């Protein structure tokens, strides 16, 4: 799918106005479906949203970003808190928030070998250096998420 052509077609069909800049995929986006850059007018989109949630949800995210885009160039309120933005988003049936994506166990789980106390951490713990806070026992890791290098 050519992303820029798709965004151009959504812009004409749903807004009646042309999209004249570039749209591109940005796989570094994690918590957001897309971004609008006022400085040069381009849009970034999260490919995970398209792959996991499908074209129908992705189209609503494109509408959301196009609301920012068109309102900015019309010199109206284009930020999330602005009334113009909220009204246009409702009018074109865009998404206000991205539905949660499937998450591969982002927490690391450690357990004490002595007292069985468990700890959830986002960052890795050096088990040679740190011990259980309850009984000072040794910690072992219970799960290793696939996407993390340990």
mmCIF file with all atom_site columns, C-alpha atoms in Angstrom, residues 29-122:
data_model
loop_
_atom_site.group_PDB
_atom_site.id
_atom_site.type_symbol
_atom_site.label_atom_id
_atom_site.label_alt_id
_atom_site.label_comp_id
_atom_site.label_asym_id
_atom_site.label_entity_id
_atom_site.label_seq_id
_atom_site.pdbx_PDB_ins_code
_atom_site.Cartn_x
_atom_site.Cartn_y
_atom_site.Cartn_z
_atom_site.occupancy
_atom_site.B_iso_or_equiv
_atom_site.pdbx_formal_charge
_atom_site.auth_seq_id
_atom_site.auth_comp_id
_atom_site.auth_asym_id
_atom_site.auth_atom_id
_atom_site.pdbx_PDB_model_num
ATOM 1  C CA . UNK A 1 29  ? 6.127   4.973   17.492 1.00 0.00 ? 29  UNK A CA 1
ATOM 2  C CA . UNK A 1 30  ? 4.917   2.909   20.449 1.00 0.00 ? 30  UNK A CA 1
ATOM 3  C CA . UNK A 1 31  ? 1.980   4.526   22.225 1.00 0.00 ? 31  UNK A CA 1
ATOM 4  C CA . UNK A 1 32  ? 0.547   6.630   19.429 1.00 0.00 ? 32  UNK A CA 1
ATOM 5  C CA . UNK A 1 33  ? -1.082  5.842   16.108 1.00 0.00 ? 33  UNK A CA 1
ATOM 6  C CA . UNK A 1 34  ? 0.327   8.800   14.214 1.00 0.00 ? 34  UNK A CA 1
ATOM 7  C CA . UNK A 1 35  ? 1.979   12.205  14.412 1.00 0.00 ? 35  UNK A CA 1
ATOM 8  C CA . UNK A 1 36  ? 1.573   15.500  12.577 1.00 0.00 ? 36  UNK A CA 1
ATOM 9  C CA . UNK A 1 37  ? 4.637   17.711  12.070 1.00 0.00 ? 37  UNK A CA 1
ATOM 10 C CA . UNK A 1 38  ? 3.601   21.367  11.628 1.00 0.00 ? 38  UNK A CA 1
ATOM 11 C CA . UNK A 1 39  ? 7.120   22.423  10.654 1.00 0.00 ? 39  UNK A CA 1
ATOM 12 C CA . UNK A 1 40  ? 7.092   20.614  7.311  1.00 0.00 ? 40  UNK A CA 1
ATOM 13 C CA . UNK A 1 41  ? 3.527   19.227  7.179  1.00 0.00 ? 41  UNK A CA 1
ATOM 14 C CA . UNK A 1 42  ? 4.313   15.526  6.926  1.00 0.00 ? 42  UNK A CA 1
ATOM 15 C CA . UNK A 1 43  ? 2.531   12.745  8.821  1.00 0.00 ? 43  UNK A CA 1
ATOM 16 C CA . UNK A 1 44  ? 4.024   9.673   10.521 1.00 0.00 ? 44  UNK A CA 1
ATOM 17 C CA . UNK A 1 45  ? 1.980   6.538   11.170 1.00 0.00 ? 45  UNK A CA 1
ATOM 18 C CA . UNK A 1 46  ? 2.561   3.509   13.353 1.00 0.00 ? 46  UNK A CA 1
ATOM 19 C CA . UNK A 1 47  ? 2.656   0.345   11.177 1.00 0.00 ? 47  UNK A CA 1
ATOM 20 C CA . UNK A 1 48  ? 1.758   -1.828  14.189 1.00 0.00 ? 48  UNK A CA 1
ATOM 21 C CA . UNK A 1 49  ? -1.669  -0.172  14.375 1.00 0.00 ? 49  UNK A CA 1
ATOM 22 C CA . UNK A 1 50  ? -2.369  -1.050  10.741 1.00 0.00 ? 50  UNK A CA 1
ATOM 23 C CA . UNK A 1 51  ? -1.069  -4.630  11.095 1.00 0.00 ? 51  UNK A CA 1
ATOM 24 C CA . UNK A 1 52  ? -2.805  -5.465  14.381 1.00 0.00 ? 52  UNK A CA 1
ATOM 25 C CA . UNK A 1 53  ? -6.046  -3.463  14.299 1.00 0.00 ? 53  UNK A CA 1
ATOM 26 C CA . UNK A 1 54  ? -6.824  -3.450  10.585 1.00 0.00 ? 54  UNK A CA 1
ATOM 27 C CA . UNK A 1 55  ? -7.717  -0.929  7.911  1.00 0.00 ? 55  UNK A CA 1
ATOM 28 C CA . UNK A 1 56  ? -10.959 0.316   9.505  1.00 0.00 ? 56  UNK A CA 1
ATOM 29 C CA . UNK A 1 57  ? -9.259  1.494   12.717 1.00 0.00 ? 57  UNK A CA 1
ATOM 30 C CA . UNK A 1 58  ? -6.253  2.759   10.771 1.00 0.00 ? 58  UNK A CA 1
ATOM 31 C CA . UNK A 1 59  ? -8.517  4.925   8.589  1.00 0.00 ? 59  UNK A CA 1
ATOM 32 C CA . UNK A 1 60  ? -9.931  6.580   11.730 1.00 0.00 ? 60  UNK A CA 1
ATOM 33 C CA . UNK A 1 61  ? -6.375  7.319   12.876 1.00 0.00 ? 61  UNK A CA 1
ATOM 34 C CA . UNK A 1 62  ? -5.593  8.839   9.483  1.00 0.00 ? 62  UNK A CA 1
ATOM 35 C CA . UNK A 1 63  ? -8.677  11.043  9.906  1.00 0.00 ? 63  UNK A CA 1
ATOM 36 C CA . UNK A 1 64  ? -7.400  12.127  13.323 1.00 0.00 ? 64  UNK A CA 1
ATOM 37 C CA . UNK A 1 65  ? -4.034  13.199  11.895 1.00 0.00 ? 65  UNK A CA 1
ATOM 38 C CA . UNK A 1 66  ? -5.701  14.880  8.941  1.00 0.00 ? 66  UNK A CA 1
ATOM 39 C CA . UNK A 1 67  ? -7.770  16.940  11.388 1.00 0.00 ? 67  UNK A CA 1
ATOM 40 C CA . UNK A 1 68  ? -4.522  18.300  12.810 1.00 0.00 ? 68  UNK A CA 1
ATOM 41 C CA . UNK A 1 69  ? -3.183  18.840  9.304  1.00 0.00 ? 69  UNK A CA 1
ATOM 42 C CA . UNK A 1 70  ? -6.144  20.689  7.781  1.00 0.00 ? 70  UNK A CA 1
ATOM 43 C CA . UNK A 1 71  ? -6.876  22.828  10.844 1.00 0.00 ? 71  UNK A CA 1
ATOM 44 C CA . UNK A 1 72  ? -3.239  23.891  11.097 1.00 0.00 ? 72  UNK A CA 1
ATOM 45 C CA . UNK A 1 73  ? -3.135  25.108  7.495  1.00 0.00 ? 73  UNK A CA 1
ATOM 46 C CA . UNK A 1 74  ? -6.503  26.868  7.923  1.00 0.00 ? 74  UNK A CA 1
ATOM 47 C CA . UNK A 1 75  ? -4.992  28.681  10.934 1.00 0.00 ? 75  UNK A CA 1
ATOM 48 C CA . UNK A 1 76  ? -7.587  27.249  13.324 1.00 0.00 ? 76  UNK A CA 1
ATOM 49 C CA . UNK A 1 77  ? -7.153  25.401  16.621 1.00 0.00 ? 77  UNK A CA 1
ATOM 50 C CA . UNK A 1 78  ? -5.403  22.152  15.664 1.00 0.00 ? 78  UNK A CA 1
ATOM 51 C CA . UNK A 1 79  ? -4.371  20.900  19.119 1.00 0.00 ? 79  UNK A CA 1
ATOM 52 C CA . UNK A 1 80  ? -6.243  18.182  21.039 1.00 0.00 ? 80  UNK A CA 1
ATOM 53 C CA . UNK A 1 81  ? -7.667  20.668  23.549 1.00 0.00 ? 81  UNK A CA 1
ATOM 54 C CA . UNK A 1 82  ? -9.078  23.072  20.916 1.00 0.00 ? 82  UNK A CA 1
ATOM 55 C CA . UNK A 1 83  ? -12.795 23.189  20.157 1.00 0.00 ? 83  UNK A CA 1
ATOM 56 C CA . UNK A 1 84  ? -12.190 23.305  16.377 1.00 0.00 ? 84  UNK A CA 1
ATOM 57 C CA . UNK A 1 85  ? -10.242 20.067  16.581 1.00 0.00 ? 85  UNK A CA 1
ATOM 58 C CA . UNK A 1 86  ? -12.820 18.262  18.705 1.00 0.00 ? 86  UNK A CA 1
ATOM 59 C CA . UNK A 1 87  ? -15.684 19.320  16.441 1.00 0.00 ? 87  UNK A CA 1
ATOM 60 C CA . UNK A 1 88  ? -13.952 18.324  13.196 1.00 0.00 ? 88  UNK A CA 1
ATOM 61 C CA . UNK A 1 89  ? -12.843 14.992  14.663 1.00 0.00 ? 89  UNK A CA 1
ATOM 62 C CA . UNK A 1 90  ? -16.420 14.194  15.666 1.00 0.00 ? 90  UNK A CA 1
ATOM 63 C CA . UNK A 1 91  ? -17.723 15.296  12.266 1.00 0.00 ? 91  UNK A CA 1
ATOM 64 C CA . UNK A 1 92  ? -15.410 12.960  10.307 1.00 0.00 ? 92  UNK A CA 1
ATOM 65 C CA . UNK A 1 93  ? -15.671 10.069  12.828 1.00 0.00 ? 93  UNK A CA 1
ATOM 66 C CA . UNK A 1 94  ? -12.004 9.940   13.778 1.00 0.00 ? 94  UNK A CA 1
ATOM 67 C CA . UNK A 1 95  ? -10.531 8.219   16.810 1.00 0.00 ? 95  UNK A CA 1
ATOM 68 C CA . UNK A 1 96  ? -9.635  10.319  19.836 1.00 0.00 ? 96  UNK A CA 1
ATOM 69 C CA . UNK A 1 97  ? -7.366  7.617   21.308 1.00 0.00 ? 97  UNK A CA 1
ATOM 70 C CA . UNK A 1 98  ? -5.673  4.562   19.817 1.00 0.00 ? 98  UNK A CA 1
ATOM 71 C CA . UNK A 1 99  ? -7.040  1.241   21.081 1.00 0.00 ? 99  UNK A CA 1
ATOM 72 C CA . UNK A 1 100 ? -4.404  -0.689  23.036 1.00 0.00 ? 100 UNK A CA 1
ATOM 73 C CA . UNK A 1 101 ? -2.115  -2.859  20.948 1.00 0.00 ? 101 UNK A CA 1
ATOM 74 C CA . UNK A 1 102 ? -1.275  -6.441  21.780 1.00 0.00 ? 102 UNK A CA 1
ATOM 75 C CA . UNK A 1 103 ? 1.590   -6.203  24.200 1.00 0.00 ? 103 UNK A CA 1
ATOM 76 C CA . UNK A 1 104 ? 4.148   -8.941  24.613 1.00 0.00 ? 104 UNK A CA 1
ATOM 77 C CA . UNK A 1 105 ? 4.663   -9.054  28.389 1.00 0.00 ? 105 UNK A CA 1
ATOM 78 C CA . UNK A 1 106 ? 6.672   -5.880  28.731 1.00 0.00 ? 106 UNK A CA 1
ATOM 79 C CA . UNK A 1 107 ? 7.438   -6.496  32.390 1.00 0.00 ? 107 UNK A CA 1
ATOM 80 C CA . UNK A 1 108 ? 10.281  -8.647  33.603 1.00 0.00 ? 108 UNK A CA 1
ATOM 81 C CA . UNK A 1 109 ? 9.288   -10.808 36.561 1.00 0.00 ? 109 UNK A CA 1
ATOM 82 C CA . UNK A 1 110 ? 11.852  -11.738 39.204 1.00 0.00 ? 110 UNK A CA 1
ATOM 83 C CA . UNK A 1 111 ? 11.299  -14.091 42.137 1.00 0.00 ? 111 UNK A CA 1
ATOM 84 C CA . UNK A 1 112 ? 13.224  -14.677 45.332 1.00 0.00 ? 112 UNK A CA 1
ATOM 85 C CA . UNK A 1 113 ? 14.490  -18.252 45.665 1.00 0.00 ? 113 UNK A CA 1
ATOM 86 C CA . UNK A 1 114 ? 14.031  -18.213 49.437 1.00 0.00 ? 114 UNK A CA 1
ATOM 87 C CA . UNK A 1 115 ? 10.708  -16.521 50.237 1.00 0.00 ? 115 UNK A CA 1
ATOM 88 C CA . UNK A 1 116 ? 9.075   -16.598 46.756 1.00 0.00 ? 116 UNK A CA 1
ATOM 89 C CA . UNK A 1 117 ? 8.519   -12.805 46.757 1.00 0.00 ? 117 UNK A CA 1
ATOM 90 C CA . UNK A 1 118 ? 7.951   -11.588 43.162 1.00 0.00 ? 118 UNK A CA 1
ATOM 91 C CA . UNK A 1 119 ? 9.030   -8.304  41.601 1.00 0.00 ? 119 UNK A CA 1
ATOM 92 C CA . UNK A 1 120 ? 7.846   -6.782  38.320 1.00 0.00 ? 120 UNK A CA 1
ATOM 93 C CA . UNK A 1 121 ? 10.300  -4.463  36.632 1.00 0.00 ? 121 UNK A CA 1
ATOM 94 C CA . UNK A 1 122 ? 10.515  -2.720  33.281 1.00 0.00 ? 122 UNK A CA 1
#
